[in-house]
mmCIF file of C-alpha atoms in Angstrom:
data_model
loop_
_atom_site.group_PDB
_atom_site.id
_atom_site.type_symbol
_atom_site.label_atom_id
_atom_site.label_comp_id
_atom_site.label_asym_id
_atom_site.label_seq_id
_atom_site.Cartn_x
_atom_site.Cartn_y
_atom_site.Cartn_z
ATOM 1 C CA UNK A 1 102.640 152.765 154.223
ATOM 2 C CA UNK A 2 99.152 151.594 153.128
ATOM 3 C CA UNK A 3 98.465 148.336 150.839
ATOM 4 C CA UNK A 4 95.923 147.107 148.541
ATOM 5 C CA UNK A 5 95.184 143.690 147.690
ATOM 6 C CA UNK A 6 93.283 142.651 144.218
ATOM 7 C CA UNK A 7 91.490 139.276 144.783
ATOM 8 C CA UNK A 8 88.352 139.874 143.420
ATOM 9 C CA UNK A 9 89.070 137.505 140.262
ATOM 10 C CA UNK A 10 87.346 133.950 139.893
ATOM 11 C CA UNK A 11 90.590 131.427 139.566
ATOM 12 C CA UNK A 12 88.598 129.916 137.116
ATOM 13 C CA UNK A 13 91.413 127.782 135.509
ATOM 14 C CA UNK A 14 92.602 126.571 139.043
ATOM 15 C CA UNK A 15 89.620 125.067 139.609
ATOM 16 C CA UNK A 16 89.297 123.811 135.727
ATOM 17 C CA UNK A 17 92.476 121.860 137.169
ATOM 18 C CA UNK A 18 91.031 120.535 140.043
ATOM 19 C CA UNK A 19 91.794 123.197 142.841
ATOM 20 C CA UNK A 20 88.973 122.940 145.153
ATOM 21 C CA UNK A 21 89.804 126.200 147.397
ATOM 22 C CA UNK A 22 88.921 129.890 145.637
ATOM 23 C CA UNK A 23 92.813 131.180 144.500
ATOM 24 C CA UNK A 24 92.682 133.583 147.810
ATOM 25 C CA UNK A 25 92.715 130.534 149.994
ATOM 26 C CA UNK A 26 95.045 128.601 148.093
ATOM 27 C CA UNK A 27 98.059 127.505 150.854
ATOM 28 C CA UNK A 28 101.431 127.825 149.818
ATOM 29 C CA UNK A 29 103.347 125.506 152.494
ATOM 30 C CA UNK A 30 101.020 125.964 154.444
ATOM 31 C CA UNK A 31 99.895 129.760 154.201
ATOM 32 C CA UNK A 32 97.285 130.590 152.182
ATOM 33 C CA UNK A 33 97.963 133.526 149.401
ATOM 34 C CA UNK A 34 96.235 136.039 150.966
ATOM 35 C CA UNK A 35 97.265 135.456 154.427
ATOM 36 C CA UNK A 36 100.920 135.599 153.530
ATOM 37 C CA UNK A 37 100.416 138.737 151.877
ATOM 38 C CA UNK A 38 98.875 140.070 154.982
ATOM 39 C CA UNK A 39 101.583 139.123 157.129
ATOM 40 C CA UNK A 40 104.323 140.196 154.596
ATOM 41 C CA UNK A 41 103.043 143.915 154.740
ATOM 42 C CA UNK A 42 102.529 143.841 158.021
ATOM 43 C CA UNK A 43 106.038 142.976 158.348
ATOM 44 C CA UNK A 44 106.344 146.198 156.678
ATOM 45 C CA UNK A 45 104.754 148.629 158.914
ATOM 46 C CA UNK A 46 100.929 148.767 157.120
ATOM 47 C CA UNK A 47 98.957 151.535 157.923
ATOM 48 C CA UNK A 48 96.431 150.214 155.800
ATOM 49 C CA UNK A 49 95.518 146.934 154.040
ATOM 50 C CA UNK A 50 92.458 147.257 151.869
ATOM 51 C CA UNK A 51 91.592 143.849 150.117
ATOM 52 C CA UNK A 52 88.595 143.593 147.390
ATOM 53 C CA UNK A 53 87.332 140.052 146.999
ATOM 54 C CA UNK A 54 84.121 139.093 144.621
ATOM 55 C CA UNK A 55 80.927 138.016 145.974
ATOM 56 C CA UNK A 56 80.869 134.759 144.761
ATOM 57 C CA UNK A 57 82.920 132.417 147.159
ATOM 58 C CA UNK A 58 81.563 133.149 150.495
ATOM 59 C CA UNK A 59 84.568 131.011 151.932
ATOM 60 C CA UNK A 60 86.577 133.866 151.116
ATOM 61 C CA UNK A 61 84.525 136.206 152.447
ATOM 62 C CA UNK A 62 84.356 134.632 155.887
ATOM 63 C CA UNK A 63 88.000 133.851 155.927
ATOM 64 C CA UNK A 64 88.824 137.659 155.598
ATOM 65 C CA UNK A 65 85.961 138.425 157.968
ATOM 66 C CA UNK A 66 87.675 136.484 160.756
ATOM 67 C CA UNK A 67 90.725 138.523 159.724
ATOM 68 C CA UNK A 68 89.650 141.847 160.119
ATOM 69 C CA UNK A 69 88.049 141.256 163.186
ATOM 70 C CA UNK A 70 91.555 140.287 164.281
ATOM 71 C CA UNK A 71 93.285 143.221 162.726
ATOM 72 C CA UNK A 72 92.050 146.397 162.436
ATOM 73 C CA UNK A 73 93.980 147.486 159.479
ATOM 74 C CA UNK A 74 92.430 144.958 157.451
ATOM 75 C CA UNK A 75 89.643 146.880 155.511
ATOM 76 C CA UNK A 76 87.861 144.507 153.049
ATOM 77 C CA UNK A 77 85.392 145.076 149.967
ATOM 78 C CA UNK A 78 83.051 142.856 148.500
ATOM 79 C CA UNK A 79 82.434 143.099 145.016
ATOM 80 C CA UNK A 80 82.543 141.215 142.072
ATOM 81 C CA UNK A 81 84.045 143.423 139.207
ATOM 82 C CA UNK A 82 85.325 142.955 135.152
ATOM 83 C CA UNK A 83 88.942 143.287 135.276
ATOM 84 C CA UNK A 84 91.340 144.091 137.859
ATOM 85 C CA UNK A 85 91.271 147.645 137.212
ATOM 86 C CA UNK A 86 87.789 147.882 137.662
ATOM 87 C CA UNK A 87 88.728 146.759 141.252
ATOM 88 C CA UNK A 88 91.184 149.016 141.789
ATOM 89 C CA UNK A 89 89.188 151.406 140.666
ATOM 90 C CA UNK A 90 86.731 150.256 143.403
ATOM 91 C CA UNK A 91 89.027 150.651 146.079
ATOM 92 C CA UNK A 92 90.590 153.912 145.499
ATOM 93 C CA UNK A 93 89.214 155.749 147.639
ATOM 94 C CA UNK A 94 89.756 153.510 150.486
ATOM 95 C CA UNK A 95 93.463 153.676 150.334
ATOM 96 C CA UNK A 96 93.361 157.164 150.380
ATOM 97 C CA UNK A 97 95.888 159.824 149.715
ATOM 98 C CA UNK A 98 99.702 159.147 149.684
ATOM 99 C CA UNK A 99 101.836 156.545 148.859
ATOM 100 C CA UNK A 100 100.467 152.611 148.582
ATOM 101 C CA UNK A 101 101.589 149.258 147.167
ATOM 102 C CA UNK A 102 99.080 147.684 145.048
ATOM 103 C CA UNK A 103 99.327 144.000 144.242
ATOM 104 C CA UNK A 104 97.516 140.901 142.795
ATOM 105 C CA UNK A 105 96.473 137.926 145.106
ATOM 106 C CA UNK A 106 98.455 135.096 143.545
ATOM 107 C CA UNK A 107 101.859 137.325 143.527
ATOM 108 C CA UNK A 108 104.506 135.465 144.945
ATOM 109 C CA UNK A 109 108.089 137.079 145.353
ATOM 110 C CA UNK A 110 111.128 136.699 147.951
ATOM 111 C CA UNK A 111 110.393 138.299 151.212
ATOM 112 C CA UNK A 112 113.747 140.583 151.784
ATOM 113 C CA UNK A 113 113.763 141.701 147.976
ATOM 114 C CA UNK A 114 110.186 143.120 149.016
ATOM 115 C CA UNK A 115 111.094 145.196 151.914
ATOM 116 C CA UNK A 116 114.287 146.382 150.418
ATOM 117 C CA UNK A 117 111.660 147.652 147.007
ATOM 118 C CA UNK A 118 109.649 149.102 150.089
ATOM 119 C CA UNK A 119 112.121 151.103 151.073
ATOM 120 C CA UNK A 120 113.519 151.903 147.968
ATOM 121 C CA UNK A 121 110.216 153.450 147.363
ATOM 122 C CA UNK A 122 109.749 155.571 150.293
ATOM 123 C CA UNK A 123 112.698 157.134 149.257
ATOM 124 C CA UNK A 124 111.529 158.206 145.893
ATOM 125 C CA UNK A 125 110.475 161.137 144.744
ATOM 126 C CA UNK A 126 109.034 160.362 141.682
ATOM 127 C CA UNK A 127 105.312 158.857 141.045
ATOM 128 C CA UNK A 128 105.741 155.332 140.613
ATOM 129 C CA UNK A 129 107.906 152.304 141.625
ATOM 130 C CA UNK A 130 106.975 149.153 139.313
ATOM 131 C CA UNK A 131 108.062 145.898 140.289
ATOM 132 C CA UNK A 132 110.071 143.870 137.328
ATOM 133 C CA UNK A 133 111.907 140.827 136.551
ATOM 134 C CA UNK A 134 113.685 139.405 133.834
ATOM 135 C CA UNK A 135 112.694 135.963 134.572
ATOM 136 C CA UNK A 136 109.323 135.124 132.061
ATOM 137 C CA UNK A 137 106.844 132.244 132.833
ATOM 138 C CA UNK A 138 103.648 133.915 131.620
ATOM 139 C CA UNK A 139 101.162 133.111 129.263
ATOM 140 C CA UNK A 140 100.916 136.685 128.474
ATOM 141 C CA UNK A 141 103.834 138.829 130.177
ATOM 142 C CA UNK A 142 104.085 142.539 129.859
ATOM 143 C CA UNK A 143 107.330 143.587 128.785
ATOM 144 C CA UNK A 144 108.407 147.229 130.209
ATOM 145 C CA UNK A 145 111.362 149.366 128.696
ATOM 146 C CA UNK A 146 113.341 151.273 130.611
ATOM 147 C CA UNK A 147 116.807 153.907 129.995
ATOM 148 C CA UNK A 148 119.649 153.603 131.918
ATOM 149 C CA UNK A 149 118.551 155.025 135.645
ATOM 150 C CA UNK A 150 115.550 152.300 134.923
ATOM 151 C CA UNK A 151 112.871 154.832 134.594
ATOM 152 C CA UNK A 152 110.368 152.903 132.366
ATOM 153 C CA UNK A 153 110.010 154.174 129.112
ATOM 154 C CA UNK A 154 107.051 152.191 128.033
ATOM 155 C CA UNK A 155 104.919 148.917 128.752
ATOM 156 C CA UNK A 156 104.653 146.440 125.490
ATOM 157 C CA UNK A 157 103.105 143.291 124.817
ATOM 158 C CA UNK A 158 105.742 141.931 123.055
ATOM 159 C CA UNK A 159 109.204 142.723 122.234
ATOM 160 C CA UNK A 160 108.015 143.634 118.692
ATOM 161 C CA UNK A 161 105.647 145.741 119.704
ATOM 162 C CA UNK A 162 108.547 147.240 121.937
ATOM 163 C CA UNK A 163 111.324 146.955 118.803
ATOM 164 C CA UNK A 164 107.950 149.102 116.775
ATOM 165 C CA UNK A 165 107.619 151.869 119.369
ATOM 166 C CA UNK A 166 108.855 154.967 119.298
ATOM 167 C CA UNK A 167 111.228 154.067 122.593
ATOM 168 C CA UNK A 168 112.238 151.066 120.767
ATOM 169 C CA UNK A 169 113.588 153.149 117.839
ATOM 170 C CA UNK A 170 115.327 156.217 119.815
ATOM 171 C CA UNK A 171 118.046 153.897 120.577
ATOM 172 C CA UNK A 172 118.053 154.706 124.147
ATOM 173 C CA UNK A 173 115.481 152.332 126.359
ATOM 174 C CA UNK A 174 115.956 148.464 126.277
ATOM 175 C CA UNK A 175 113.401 145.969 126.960
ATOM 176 C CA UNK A 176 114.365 143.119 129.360
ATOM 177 C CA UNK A 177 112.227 143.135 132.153
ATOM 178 C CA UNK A 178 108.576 141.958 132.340
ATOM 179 C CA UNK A 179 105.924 143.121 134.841
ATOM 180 C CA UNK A 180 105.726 141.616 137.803
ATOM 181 C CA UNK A 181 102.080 142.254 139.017
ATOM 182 C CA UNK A 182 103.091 144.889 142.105
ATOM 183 C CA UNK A 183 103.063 148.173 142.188
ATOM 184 C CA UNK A 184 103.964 150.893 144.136
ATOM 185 C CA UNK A 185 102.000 154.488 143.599
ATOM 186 C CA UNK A 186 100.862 157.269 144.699
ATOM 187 C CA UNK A 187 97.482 158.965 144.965
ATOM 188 C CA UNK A 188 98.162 161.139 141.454
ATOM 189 C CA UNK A 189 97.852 158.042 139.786
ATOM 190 C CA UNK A 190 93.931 158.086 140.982
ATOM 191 C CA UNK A 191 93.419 160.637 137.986
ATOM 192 C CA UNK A 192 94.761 158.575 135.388
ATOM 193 C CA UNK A 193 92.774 155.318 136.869
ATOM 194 C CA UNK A 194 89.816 157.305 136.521
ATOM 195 C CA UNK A 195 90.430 159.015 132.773
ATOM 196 C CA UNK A 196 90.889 155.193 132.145
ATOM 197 C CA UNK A 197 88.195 153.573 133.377
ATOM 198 C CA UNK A 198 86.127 156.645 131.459
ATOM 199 C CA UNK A 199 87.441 155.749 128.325
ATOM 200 C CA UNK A 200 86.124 152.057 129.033
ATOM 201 C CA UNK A 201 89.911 150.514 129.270
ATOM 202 C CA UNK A 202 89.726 147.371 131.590
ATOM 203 C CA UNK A 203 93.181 146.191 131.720
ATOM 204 C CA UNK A 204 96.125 146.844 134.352
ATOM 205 C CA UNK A 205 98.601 147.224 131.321
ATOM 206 C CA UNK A 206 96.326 149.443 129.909
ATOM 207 C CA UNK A 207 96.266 151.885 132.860
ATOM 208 C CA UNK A 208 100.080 151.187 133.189
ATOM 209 C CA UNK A 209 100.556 152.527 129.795
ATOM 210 C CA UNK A 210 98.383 155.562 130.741
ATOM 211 C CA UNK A 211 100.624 156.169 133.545
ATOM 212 C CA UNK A 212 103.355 157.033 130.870
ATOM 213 C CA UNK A 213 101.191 158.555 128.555
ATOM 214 C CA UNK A 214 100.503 161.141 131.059
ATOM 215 C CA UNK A 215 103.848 161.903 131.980
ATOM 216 C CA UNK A 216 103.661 160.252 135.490
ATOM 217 C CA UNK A 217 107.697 159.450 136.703
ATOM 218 C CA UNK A 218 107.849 155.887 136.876
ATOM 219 C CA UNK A 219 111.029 153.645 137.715
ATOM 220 C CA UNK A 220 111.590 149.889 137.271
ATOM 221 C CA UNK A 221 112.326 147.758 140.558
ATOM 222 C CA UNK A 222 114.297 144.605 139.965
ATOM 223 C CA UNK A 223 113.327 141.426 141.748
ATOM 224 C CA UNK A 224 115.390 138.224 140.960
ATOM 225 C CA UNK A 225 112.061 135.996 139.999
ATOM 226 C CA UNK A 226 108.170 136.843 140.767
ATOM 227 C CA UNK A 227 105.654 134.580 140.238
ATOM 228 C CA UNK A 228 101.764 134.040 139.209
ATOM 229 C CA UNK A 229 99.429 130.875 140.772
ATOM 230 C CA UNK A 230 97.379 130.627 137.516
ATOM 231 C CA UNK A 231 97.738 126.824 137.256
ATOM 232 C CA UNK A 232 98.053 124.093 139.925
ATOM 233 C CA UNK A 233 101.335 122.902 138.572
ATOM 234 C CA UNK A 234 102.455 127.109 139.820
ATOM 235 C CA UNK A 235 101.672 125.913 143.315
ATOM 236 C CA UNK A 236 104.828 123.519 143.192
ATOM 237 C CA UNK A 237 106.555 126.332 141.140
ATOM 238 C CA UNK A 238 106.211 128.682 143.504
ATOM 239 C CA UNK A 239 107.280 126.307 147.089
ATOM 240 C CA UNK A 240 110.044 125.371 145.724
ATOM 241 C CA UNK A 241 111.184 129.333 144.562
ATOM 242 C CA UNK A 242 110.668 129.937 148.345
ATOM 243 C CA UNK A 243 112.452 127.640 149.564
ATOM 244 C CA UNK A 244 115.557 128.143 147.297
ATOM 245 C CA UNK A 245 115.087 124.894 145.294
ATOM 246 C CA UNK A 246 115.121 127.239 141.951
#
């Protein structure tokens, strides 16, 4: 199984709030962000870990140097881009053909639920696997629908938008789930990244949209809470959903 890590973003409001470390670095007990995400997929039998950071925090950069010259799986860009779809866009190539689990940074989920969606996901046949929970503590959630066997019928940013859609009128999908930021793929969703970023879209929902649009077979993954570091006061949100205190 290969995996893809988007860290390429600034973490501009963590430091606003007086985080001095890029978000990356940022330790969670302990761990930084990116480190336990390297070690969770590695628990996972990675093939492949491709990581794009930007070029403007060189203590990133030399962090994730010292890591791939510890682990050869590790394969690391360096680019600053506009949105994360630009860098996945940047990295497609890299992971290559097959199946891969794509995921932001500053995602931070239970570590058994993962592996269990893992494996879930090897043994699917269709095109996509999207990671979902009905718990909602962001500033601007995406809100998939889904039928009854949880293939996703859509991806809404609100639940008007999703009560004004055509799935929200055939009576058949409901909307309770939000996005939670990972995603599992496989390398026919390369075309529709690429008809995106041609059309000059620059948003993940955006391309997850596209995904339906073009027909790709896409199921919702249910996690029991998955959360974003945006804001310092996530940092304490997120220890004590670890460590069962939520």
């Amino acid at each position: 199984m290969k995996f893809a890590i988007l860290a390429a973003g600034e973490g501009s409001r963590l430091a606003q709030e007086g985080i001095e470390s890029p978000k990356p670095l940022v330790r969670i007990y302990g761990e930084s962000m990116i480190d336990r995400l390297i070690r969770i997929f590695m628990d996972n039998n990675a093939e492949k870990i491709v990581i794009i950071t930007n070029n403007l925090t060189e203590s990133t950069q030399r962090h994730l140097r010292e890591v791939q010259s510890k682990n050869k799986v590790v394969e690391v860009v360096v680019k600053t881009t506009p949105s994360s779809m630009h860098s996945f866009y940047e990295i497609r190539k890299l992971i290559g053909e097959g199946k891969f689990c794509l995921t932001t940074v500053d995602t931070i989920f239970r570590e058994q639920e993962f592996k269990e969606y893992i494996a879930s996901f090897n043994d699917y046949s269709g095109d996509g696997m999207m990671a979902v929970t009905d718990y909602i503590d962001d500033e601007k959630p995406l809100f998939i629908s889904t039928d009854d066997a949880m293939n996703i019928t859509g991806f809404h940013d609100s639940l008007d938008d999703f009560r004004n859609s055509v799935c929200g009128k055939d009576g058949k999908s409901q909307c309770k789930y939000i996005s939670g930021g990972i995603y599992c793929l496989d390398d026919k969703s390369f075309v529709t990244l690429e008809k995106c970023i041609d059309n000059g879209m620059s948003r993940m929902r955006n391309f997850q949209r596209q995904l339906v649009f073009d027909g790709l077979r896409l199921r919702a993954y249910p996690f029991s809470k998955i959360l974003d570091v945006d804001h310092a006061s996530d940092i304490e949100k997120a220890e004590s959903f670890l460590h069962g205190r939520e």
